[in-house]
Coordinates of C-alpha atoms in Angstrom, one line a residue:
Chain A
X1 CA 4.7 -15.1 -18.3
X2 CA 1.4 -14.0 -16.5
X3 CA 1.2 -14.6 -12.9
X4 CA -2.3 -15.4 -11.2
X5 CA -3.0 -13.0 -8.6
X6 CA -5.8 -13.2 -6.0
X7 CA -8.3 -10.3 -5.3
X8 CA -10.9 -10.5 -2.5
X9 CA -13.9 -8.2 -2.4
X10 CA -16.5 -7.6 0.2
X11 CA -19.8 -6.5 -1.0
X12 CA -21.3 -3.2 -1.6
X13 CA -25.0 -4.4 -0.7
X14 CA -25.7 -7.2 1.5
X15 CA -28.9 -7.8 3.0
X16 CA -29.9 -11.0 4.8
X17 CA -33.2 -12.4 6.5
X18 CA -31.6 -15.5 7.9
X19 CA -33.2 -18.0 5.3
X20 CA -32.5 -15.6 2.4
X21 CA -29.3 -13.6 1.4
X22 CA -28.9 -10.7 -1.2
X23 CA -25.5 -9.6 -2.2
X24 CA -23.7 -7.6 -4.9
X25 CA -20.0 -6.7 -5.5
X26 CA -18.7 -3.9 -7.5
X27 CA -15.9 -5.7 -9.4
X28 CA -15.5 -3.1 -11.7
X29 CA -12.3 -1.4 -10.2
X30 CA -10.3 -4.6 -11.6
X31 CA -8.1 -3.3 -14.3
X32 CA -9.4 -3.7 -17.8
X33 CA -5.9 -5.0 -18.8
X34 CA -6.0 -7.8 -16.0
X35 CA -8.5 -11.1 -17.5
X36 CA -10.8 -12.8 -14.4
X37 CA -9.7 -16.7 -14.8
X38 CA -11.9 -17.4 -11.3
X39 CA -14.4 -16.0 -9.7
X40 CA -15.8 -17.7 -6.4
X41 CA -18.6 -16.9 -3.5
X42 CA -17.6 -17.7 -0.4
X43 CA -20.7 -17.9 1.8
X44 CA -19.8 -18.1 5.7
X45 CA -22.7 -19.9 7.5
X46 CA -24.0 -19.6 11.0
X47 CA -21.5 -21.8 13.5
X48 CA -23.7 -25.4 13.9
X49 CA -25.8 -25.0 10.7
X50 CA -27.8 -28.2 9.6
X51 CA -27.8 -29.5 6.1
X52 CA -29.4 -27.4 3.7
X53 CA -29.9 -26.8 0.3
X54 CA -29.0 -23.3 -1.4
X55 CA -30.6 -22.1 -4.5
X56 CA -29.0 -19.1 -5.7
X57 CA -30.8 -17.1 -8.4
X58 CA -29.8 -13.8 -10.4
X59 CA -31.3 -10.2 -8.8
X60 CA -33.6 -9.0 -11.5
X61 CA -33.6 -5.0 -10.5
X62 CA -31.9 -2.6 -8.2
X63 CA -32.0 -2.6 -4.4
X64 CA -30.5 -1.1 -1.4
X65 CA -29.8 -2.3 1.7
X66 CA -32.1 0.5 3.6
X67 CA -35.4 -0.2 1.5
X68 CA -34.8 -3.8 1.9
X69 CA -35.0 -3.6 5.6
X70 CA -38.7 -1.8 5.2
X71 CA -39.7 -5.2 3.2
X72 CA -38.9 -4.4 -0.7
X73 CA -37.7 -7.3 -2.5
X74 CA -36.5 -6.9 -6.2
X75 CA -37.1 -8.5 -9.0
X76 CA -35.7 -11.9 -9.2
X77 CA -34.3 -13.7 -12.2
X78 CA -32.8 -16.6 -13.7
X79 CA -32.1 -19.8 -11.4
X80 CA -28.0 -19.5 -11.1
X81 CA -27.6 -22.8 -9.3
X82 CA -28.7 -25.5 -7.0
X83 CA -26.1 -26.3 -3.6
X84 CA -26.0 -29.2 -1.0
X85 CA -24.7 -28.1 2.2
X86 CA -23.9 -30.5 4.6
X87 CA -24.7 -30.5 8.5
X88 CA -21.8 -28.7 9.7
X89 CA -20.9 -26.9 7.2
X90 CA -19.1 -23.5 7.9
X91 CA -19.2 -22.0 4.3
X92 CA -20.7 -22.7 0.8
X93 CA -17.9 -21.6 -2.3
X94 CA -20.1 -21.3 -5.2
X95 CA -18.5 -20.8 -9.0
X96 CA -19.9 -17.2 -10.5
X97 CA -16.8 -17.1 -13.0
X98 CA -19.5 -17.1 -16.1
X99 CA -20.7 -13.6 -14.2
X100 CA -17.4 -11.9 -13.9
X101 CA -17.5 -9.8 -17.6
X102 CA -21.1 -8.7 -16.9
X103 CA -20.6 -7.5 -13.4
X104 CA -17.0 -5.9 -14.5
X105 CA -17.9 -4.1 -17.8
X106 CA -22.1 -3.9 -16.9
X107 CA -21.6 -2.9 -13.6
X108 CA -25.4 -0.3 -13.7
X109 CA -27.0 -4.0 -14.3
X110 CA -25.1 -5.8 -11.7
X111 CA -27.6 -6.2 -9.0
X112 CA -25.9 -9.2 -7.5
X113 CA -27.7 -12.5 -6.7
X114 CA -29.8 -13.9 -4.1
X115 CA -29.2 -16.9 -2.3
X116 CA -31.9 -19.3 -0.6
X117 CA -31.6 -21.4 1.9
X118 CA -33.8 -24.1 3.4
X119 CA -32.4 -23.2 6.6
X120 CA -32.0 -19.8 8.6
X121 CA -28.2 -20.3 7.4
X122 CA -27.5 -17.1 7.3
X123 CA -26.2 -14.3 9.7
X124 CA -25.9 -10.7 9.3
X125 CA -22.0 -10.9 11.4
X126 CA -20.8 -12.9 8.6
X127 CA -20.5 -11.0 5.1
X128 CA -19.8 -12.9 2.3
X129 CA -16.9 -12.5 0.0
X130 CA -15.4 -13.0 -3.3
X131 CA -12.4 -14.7 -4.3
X132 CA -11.2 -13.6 -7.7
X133 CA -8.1 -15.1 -9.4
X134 CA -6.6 -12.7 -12.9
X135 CA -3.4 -13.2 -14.6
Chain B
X1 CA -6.6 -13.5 9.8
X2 CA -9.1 -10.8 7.2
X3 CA -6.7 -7.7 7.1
X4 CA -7.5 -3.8 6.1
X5 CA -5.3 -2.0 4.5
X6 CA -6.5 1.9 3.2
X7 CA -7.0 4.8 1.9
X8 CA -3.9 6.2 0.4
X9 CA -1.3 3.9 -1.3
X10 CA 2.2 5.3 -0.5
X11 CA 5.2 3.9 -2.8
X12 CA 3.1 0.7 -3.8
X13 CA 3.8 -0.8 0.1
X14 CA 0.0 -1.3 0.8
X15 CA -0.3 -3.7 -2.7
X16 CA 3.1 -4.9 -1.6
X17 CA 1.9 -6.3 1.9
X18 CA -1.5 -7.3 0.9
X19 CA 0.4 -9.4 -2.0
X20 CA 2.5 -11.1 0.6
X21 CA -0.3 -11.2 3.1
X22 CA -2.8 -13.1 0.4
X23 CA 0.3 -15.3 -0.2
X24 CA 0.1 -16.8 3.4
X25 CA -3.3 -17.3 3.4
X26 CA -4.6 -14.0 4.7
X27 CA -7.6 -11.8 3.6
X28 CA -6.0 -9.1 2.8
X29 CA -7.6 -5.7 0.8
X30 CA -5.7 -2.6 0.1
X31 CA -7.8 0.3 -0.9
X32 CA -6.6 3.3 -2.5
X33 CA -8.3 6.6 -3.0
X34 CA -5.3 8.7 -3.8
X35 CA -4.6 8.0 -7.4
X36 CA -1.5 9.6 -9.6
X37 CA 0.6 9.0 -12.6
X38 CA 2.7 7.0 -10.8
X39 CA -0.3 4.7 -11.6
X40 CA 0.0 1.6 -8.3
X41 CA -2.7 -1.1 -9.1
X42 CA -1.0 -3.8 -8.1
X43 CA -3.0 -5.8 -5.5
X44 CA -5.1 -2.5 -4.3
X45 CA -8.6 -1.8 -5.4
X46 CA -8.5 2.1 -6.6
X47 CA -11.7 3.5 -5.7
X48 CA -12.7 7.1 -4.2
X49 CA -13.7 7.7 -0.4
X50 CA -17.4 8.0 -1.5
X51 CA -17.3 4.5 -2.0
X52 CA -15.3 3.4 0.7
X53 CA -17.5 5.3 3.3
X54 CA -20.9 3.6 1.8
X55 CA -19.8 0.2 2.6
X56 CA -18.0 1.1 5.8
X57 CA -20.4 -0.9 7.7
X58 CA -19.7 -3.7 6.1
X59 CA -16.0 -2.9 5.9
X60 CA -15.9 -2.9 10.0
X61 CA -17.8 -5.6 10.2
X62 CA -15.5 -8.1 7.9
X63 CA -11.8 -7.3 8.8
X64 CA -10.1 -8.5 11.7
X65 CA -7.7 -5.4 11.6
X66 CA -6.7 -2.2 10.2
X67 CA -3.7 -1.3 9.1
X68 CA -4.2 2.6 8.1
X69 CA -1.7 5.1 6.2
X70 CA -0.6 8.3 6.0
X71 CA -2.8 9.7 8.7
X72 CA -6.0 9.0 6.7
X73 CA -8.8 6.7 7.8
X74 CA -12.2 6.3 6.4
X75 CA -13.7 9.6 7.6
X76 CA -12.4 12.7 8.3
X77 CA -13.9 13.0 12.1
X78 CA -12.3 9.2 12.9
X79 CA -15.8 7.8 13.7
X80 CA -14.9 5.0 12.0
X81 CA -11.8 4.1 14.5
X82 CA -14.2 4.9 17.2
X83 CA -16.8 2.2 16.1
X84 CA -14.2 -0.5 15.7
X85 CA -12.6 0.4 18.8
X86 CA -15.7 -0.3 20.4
X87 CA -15.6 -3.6 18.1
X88 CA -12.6 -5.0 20.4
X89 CA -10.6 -4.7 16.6
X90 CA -7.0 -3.7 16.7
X91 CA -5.6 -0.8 14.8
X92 CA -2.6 0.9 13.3
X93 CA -1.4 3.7 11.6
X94 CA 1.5 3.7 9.2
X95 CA 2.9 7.3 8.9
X96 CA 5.2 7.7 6.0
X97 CA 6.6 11.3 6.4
X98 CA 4.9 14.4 4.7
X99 CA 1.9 13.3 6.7
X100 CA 4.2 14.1 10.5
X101 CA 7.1 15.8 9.2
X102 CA 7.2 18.3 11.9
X103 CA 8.9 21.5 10.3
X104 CA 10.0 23.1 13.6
X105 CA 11.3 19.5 14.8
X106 CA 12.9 18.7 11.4
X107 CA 14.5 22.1 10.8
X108 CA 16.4 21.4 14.1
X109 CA 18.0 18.5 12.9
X110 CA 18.6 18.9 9.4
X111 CA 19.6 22.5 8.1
X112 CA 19.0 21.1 4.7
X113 CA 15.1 19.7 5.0
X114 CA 12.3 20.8 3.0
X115 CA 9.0 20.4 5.0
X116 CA 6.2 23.0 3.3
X117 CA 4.7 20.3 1.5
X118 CA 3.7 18.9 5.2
X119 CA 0.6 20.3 6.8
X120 CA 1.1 23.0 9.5
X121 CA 2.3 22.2 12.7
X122 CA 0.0 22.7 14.8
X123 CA -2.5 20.4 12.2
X124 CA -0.3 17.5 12.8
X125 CA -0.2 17.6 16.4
X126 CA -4.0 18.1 16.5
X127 CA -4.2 14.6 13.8
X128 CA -1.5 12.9 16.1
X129 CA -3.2 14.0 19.3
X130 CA -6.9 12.8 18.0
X131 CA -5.2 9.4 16.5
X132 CA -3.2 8.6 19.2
X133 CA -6.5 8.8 21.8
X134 CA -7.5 5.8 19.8
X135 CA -5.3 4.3 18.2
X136 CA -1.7 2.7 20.3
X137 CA 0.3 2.1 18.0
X138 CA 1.9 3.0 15.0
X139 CA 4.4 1.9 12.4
X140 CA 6.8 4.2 10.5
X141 CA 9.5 3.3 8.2
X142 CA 12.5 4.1 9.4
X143 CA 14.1 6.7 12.9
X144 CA 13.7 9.9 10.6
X145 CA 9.7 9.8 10.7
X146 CA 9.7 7.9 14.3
X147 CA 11.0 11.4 16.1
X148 CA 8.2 13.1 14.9
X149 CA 5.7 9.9 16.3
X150 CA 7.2 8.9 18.7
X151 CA 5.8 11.2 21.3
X152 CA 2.2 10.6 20.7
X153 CA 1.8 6.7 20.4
X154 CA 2.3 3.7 23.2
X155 CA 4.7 2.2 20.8
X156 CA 6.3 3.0 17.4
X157 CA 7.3 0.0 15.1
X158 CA 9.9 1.1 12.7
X159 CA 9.6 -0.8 9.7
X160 CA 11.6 -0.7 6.6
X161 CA 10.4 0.0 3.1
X162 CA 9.2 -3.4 1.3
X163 CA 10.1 -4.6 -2.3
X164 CA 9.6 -6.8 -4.4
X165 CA 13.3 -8.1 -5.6
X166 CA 11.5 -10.6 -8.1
X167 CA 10.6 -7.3 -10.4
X168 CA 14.6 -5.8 -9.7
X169 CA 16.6 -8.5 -11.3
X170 CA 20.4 -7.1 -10.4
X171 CA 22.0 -4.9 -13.6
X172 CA 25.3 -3.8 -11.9
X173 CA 26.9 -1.0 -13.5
X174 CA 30.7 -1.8 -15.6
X175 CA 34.0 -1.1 -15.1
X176 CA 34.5 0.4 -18.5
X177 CA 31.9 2.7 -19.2
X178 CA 33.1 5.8 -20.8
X179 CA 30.1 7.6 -20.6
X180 CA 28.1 6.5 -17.3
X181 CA 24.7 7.3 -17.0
X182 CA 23.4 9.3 -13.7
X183 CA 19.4 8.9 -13.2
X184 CA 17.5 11.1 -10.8
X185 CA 13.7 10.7 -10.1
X186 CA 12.1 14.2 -8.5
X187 CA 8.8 13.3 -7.8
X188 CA 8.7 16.5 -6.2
X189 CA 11.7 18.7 -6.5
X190 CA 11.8 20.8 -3.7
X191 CA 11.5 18.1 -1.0
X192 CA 14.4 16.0 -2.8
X193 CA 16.6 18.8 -3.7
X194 CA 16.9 18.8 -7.8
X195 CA 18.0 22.2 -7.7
X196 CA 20.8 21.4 -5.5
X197 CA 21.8 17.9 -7.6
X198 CA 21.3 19.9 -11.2
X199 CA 23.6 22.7 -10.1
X200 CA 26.2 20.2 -9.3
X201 CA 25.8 18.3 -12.4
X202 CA 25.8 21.4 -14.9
X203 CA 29.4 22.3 -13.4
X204 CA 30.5 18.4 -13.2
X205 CA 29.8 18.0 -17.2
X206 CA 32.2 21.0 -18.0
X207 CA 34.6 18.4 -16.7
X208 CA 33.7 14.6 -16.8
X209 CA 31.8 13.0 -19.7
X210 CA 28.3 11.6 -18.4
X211 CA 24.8 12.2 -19.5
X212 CA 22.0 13.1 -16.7
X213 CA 18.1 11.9 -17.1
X214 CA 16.0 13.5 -14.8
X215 CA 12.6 10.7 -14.9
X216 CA 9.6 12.8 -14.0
X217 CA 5.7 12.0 -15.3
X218 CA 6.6 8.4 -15.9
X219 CA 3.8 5.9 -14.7
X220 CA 5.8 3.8 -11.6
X221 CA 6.5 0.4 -13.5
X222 CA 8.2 2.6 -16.9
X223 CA 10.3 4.4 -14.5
X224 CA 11.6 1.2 -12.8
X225 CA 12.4 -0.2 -16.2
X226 CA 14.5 3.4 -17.3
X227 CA 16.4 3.4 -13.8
X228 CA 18.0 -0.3 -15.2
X229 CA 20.0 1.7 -17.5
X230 CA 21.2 4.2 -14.7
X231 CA 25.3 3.9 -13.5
X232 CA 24.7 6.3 -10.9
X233 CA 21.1 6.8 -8.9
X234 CA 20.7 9.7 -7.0
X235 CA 17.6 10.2 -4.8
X236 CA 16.7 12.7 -2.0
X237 CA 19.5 14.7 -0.4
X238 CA 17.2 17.3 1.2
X239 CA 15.2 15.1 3.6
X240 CA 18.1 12.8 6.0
X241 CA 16.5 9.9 5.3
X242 CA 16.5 7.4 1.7
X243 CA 13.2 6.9 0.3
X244 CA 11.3 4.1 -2.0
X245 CA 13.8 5.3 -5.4
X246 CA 17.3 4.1 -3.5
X247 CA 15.5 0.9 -1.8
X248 CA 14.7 0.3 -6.0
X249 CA 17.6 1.6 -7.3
X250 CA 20.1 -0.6 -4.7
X251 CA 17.8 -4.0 -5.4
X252 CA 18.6 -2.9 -9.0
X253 CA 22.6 -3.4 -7.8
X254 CA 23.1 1.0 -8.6
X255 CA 25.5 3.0 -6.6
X256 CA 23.0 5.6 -4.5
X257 CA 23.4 8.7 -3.5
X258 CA 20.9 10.4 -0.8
X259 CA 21.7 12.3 2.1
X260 CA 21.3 10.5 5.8
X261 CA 21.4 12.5 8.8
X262 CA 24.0 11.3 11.0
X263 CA 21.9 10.6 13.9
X264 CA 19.6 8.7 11.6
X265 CA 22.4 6.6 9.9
X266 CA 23.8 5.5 13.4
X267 CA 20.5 3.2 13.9
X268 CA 20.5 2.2 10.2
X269 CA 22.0 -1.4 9.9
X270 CA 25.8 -0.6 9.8
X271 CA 26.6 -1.6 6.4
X272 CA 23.7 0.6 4.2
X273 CA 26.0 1.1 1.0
X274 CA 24.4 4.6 0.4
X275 CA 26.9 7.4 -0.7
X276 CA 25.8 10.0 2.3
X277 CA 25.4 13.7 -0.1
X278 CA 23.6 17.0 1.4
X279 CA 23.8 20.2 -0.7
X280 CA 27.0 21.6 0.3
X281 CA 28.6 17.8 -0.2
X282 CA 26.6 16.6 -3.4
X283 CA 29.0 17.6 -5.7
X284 CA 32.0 16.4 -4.7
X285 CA 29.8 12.7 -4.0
X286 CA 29.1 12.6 -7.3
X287 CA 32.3 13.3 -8.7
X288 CA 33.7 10.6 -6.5
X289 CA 31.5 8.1 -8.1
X290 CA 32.1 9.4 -11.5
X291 CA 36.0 8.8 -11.2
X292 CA 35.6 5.5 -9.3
X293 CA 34.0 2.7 -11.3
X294 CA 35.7 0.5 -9.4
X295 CA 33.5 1.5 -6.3
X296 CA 30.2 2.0 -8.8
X297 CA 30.5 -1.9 -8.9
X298 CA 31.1 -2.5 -5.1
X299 CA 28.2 -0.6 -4.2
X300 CA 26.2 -2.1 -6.5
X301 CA 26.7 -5.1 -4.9
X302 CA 26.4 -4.4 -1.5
X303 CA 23.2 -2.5 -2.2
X304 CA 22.1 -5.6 -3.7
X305 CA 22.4 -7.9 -0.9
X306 CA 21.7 -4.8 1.7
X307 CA 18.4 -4.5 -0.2
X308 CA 17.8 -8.8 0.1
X309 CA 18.6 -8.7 3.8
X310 CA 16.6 -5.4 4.8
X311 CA 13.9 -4.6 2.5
X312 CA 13.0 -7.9 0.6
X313 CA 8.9 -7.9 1.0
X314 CA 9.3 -12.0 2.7
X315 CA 11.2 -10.1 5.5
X316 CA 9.1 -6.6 6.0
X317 CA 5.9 -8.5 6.3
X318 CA 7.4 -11.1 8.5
X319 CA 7.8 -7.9 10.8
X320 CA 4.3 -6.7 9.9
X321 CA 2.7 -10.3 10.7
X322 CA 4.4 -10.1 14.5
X323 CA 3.1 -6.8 14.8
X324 CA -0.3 -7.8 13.8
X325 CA -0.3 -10.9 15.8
X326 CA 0.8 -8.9 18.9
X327 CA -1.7 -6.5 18.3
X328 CA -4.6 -9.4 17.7
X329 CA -3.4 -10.9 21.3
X330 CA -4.0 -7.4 23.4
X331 CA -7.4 -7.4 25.3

């Protein structure tokens, strides 16, 4: 019988202005013989955050986190999803499971995703992570 | 509590504790840059230091603790203990043996040891010495490897060896078994003394009927399955201490034979069923197990339950968890 593990990852770019996060994880170290069942964001926000809503979208083109800081943005792409977060939140979990092939077998196109918020949610002390469940 | 574990993965105990770590609701990562044919990828992330060192920032940031091994950390200097030092982040080293055995120090306890695949002395006074001016502690995993540690650190946590008994379902050797079968593992032959241990066996078979398998170039998880067959296990009798092969052979229910140094043994618990074998004793050890089947089966047992009481992951990272959470409560 399988048995579902978890694997957390920290990202390998993260960039964040406050109001706008980009992220990628290199997921490709995941054994090919192991299947992703789950794949979760876990996006920390800043302690006494308002309500906001978080629009995540796909990164279009390749980044770093140096040229980013000099004001490059990439390409973005395709609208991923749409979040509420309620006043108080601490974290957002969104779903990416329909990513986890791509970023895992693809990995020279995985150029993460960007997240927006309609708040400065986001702090540069709290990386997000990824919560990935395989059998 | 978000917990580092890195670089090099020694005997599958980083995935082990991350495993059991994850289980009660840690963060727990284990990456490993030192990759063999042994082949551990069980709850560690393989990657090479390149890697590791690019997202170091982030890495430091993240975690709440480091849990380092073998002597290693993320950069050869130690900047990276530095900058989390300054972070107010607790540290610790696991040293496992090659990385401190101290050949002047070991060769005056043990006529028998093999230390040239351990770095010079004077190199691993210099590595102690620089980890030791930041980091306090240290855990080792048993009172062979703490003598060599224990002068350089605040405190030394000796740990034993974790395993997971849910992959070593018990297969006792029998009473009648007219040919048994003795298994011995040399990952590295010098250091566990398979010249010594193939000497004796070539003048034991022109007397008893037994067949020998020497497992060598096996990924980690074929060998464990081949050692089920084993009636007799036979580890290291070179170092005075047991390694990863008799904690898997005893949750297995084998009879082991390994050599423990006397002074070593006395603060093992009491009843470790290990058959005690150097060079000069190693043959007559395995003869006695050859002729007694009677006591193949006894210490098969009492490996058994010495490996569920001592080494059974639950209870190692219980021990790992209090050291963490000591270490988390220091200013």
């Amino acid at each position: 019988m399988a048995i579902e593990k978890s694997m957390y990852f920290i990202p390998n770019r993260f960039y964040t202005n406050g109001s706008e996060m980009f992220v990628s994880f290199n997921i490709a170290v995941i054994p090919v013989d192991m299947i992703v069942t789950d794949m979760q964001l876990h996006v920390p926000h800043r302690a006494g955050s308002t309500a906001a809503t978080l629009l995540a979208r796909t990164i279009a083109s390749g980044w770093d986190e140096s040229i980013m800081a000099g004001g490059y943005v990439p390409l973005i792409g395709d609208t991923v999803m749409q979040l509420f977060s309620p006043i108080g939140s601490v974290e957002t979990v969104l779903p990416l499971t329909t990513f986890a092939d791509a970023w895992r077998f693809d990995s020279l196109h995985n150029h993460g995703i960007t997240i927006h918020s309609t708040t400065a949610a986001f702090t540069s002390e709290q990386l997000p992570f990824l919560l990935i469940k395989t059998v | 509590m978000k917990v580092f574990h890195g670089i090099i993965e020694i005997a599958g105990q980083m995935g082990i504790t991350c495993l059991e770590l994850k289980k009660r609701g840690h963060i727990a990562i284990g990456y490993n840059t030192a990759h063999s044919y042994l082949n551990y990828k069980e709850d560690v992330q393989n990657t090479v230091l390149w890697e590791i060192q690019h997202t170091s920032h982030h890495i430091m940031r993240f975690f709440d603790l480091f849990h380092f091994h073998y002597g290693v950390t993320m950069y050869a200097d130690y900047r990276d203990l530095y900058q989390i030092r300054e972070q107010g982040k607790p540290i610790v080293m696991h040293h496992w043996g090659n990385d401190v055995r101290l050949r002047q120090l070991a060769s005056k306890n043990n006529p028998y040891v093999y230390a040239e695949d351990s770095p010079p002395d004077e190199r691993i006074h210099q590595t102690l010495h620089n980890l030791s001016g930041v980091i306090r502690e240290a855990i080792v995993q048993d009172y062979e490897v703490y003598s060599y540690v224990a002068p350089y650190y605040e405190r030394v946590h000796v740990v034993p060896i974790a395993i997971d008994l849910d992959r070593f379902a018990p297969c006792y050797p029998t009473r009648e078994c007219p040919k048994p079968l003795i298994i011995h593992a040399p990952t590295n032959p010098d250091f566990k003394g398979t010249y010594f241990i193939e000497n004796a066996i070539e003048r034991l078979k022109l007397r008893y009927n037994f067949e020998y398998k020497k497992i060598a170039g096996v990924s980690h998880q074929e060998a464990a399955r081949l050692y089920r067959e084993a009636d007799i296990v036979i580890d290291q009798i070179r170092c005075g201490s047991h390694g990863l092969f008799s904690v898997e052979a005893m949750a297995l229910g084998k009879p082991v034979i390994a050599y423990i140094r006397d002074d070593v043994r006395a603060k093992f618990p009491a009843d470790l069923p290990i058959v005690n074998a150097n060079p000069d004793t190693i043959y007559e050890q395995i003869q006695f197990l050859l002729t007694q089947p009677e006591a193949r089966v006894a210490l098969g047992k009492a490996g058994r339950a010495y490996a569920e009481r001592v080494h059974a992951k639950e209870i190692v990272t219980d021990q790992v968890v209090g050291i963490y959470t000591r270490l988390m409560q220091q200013p």
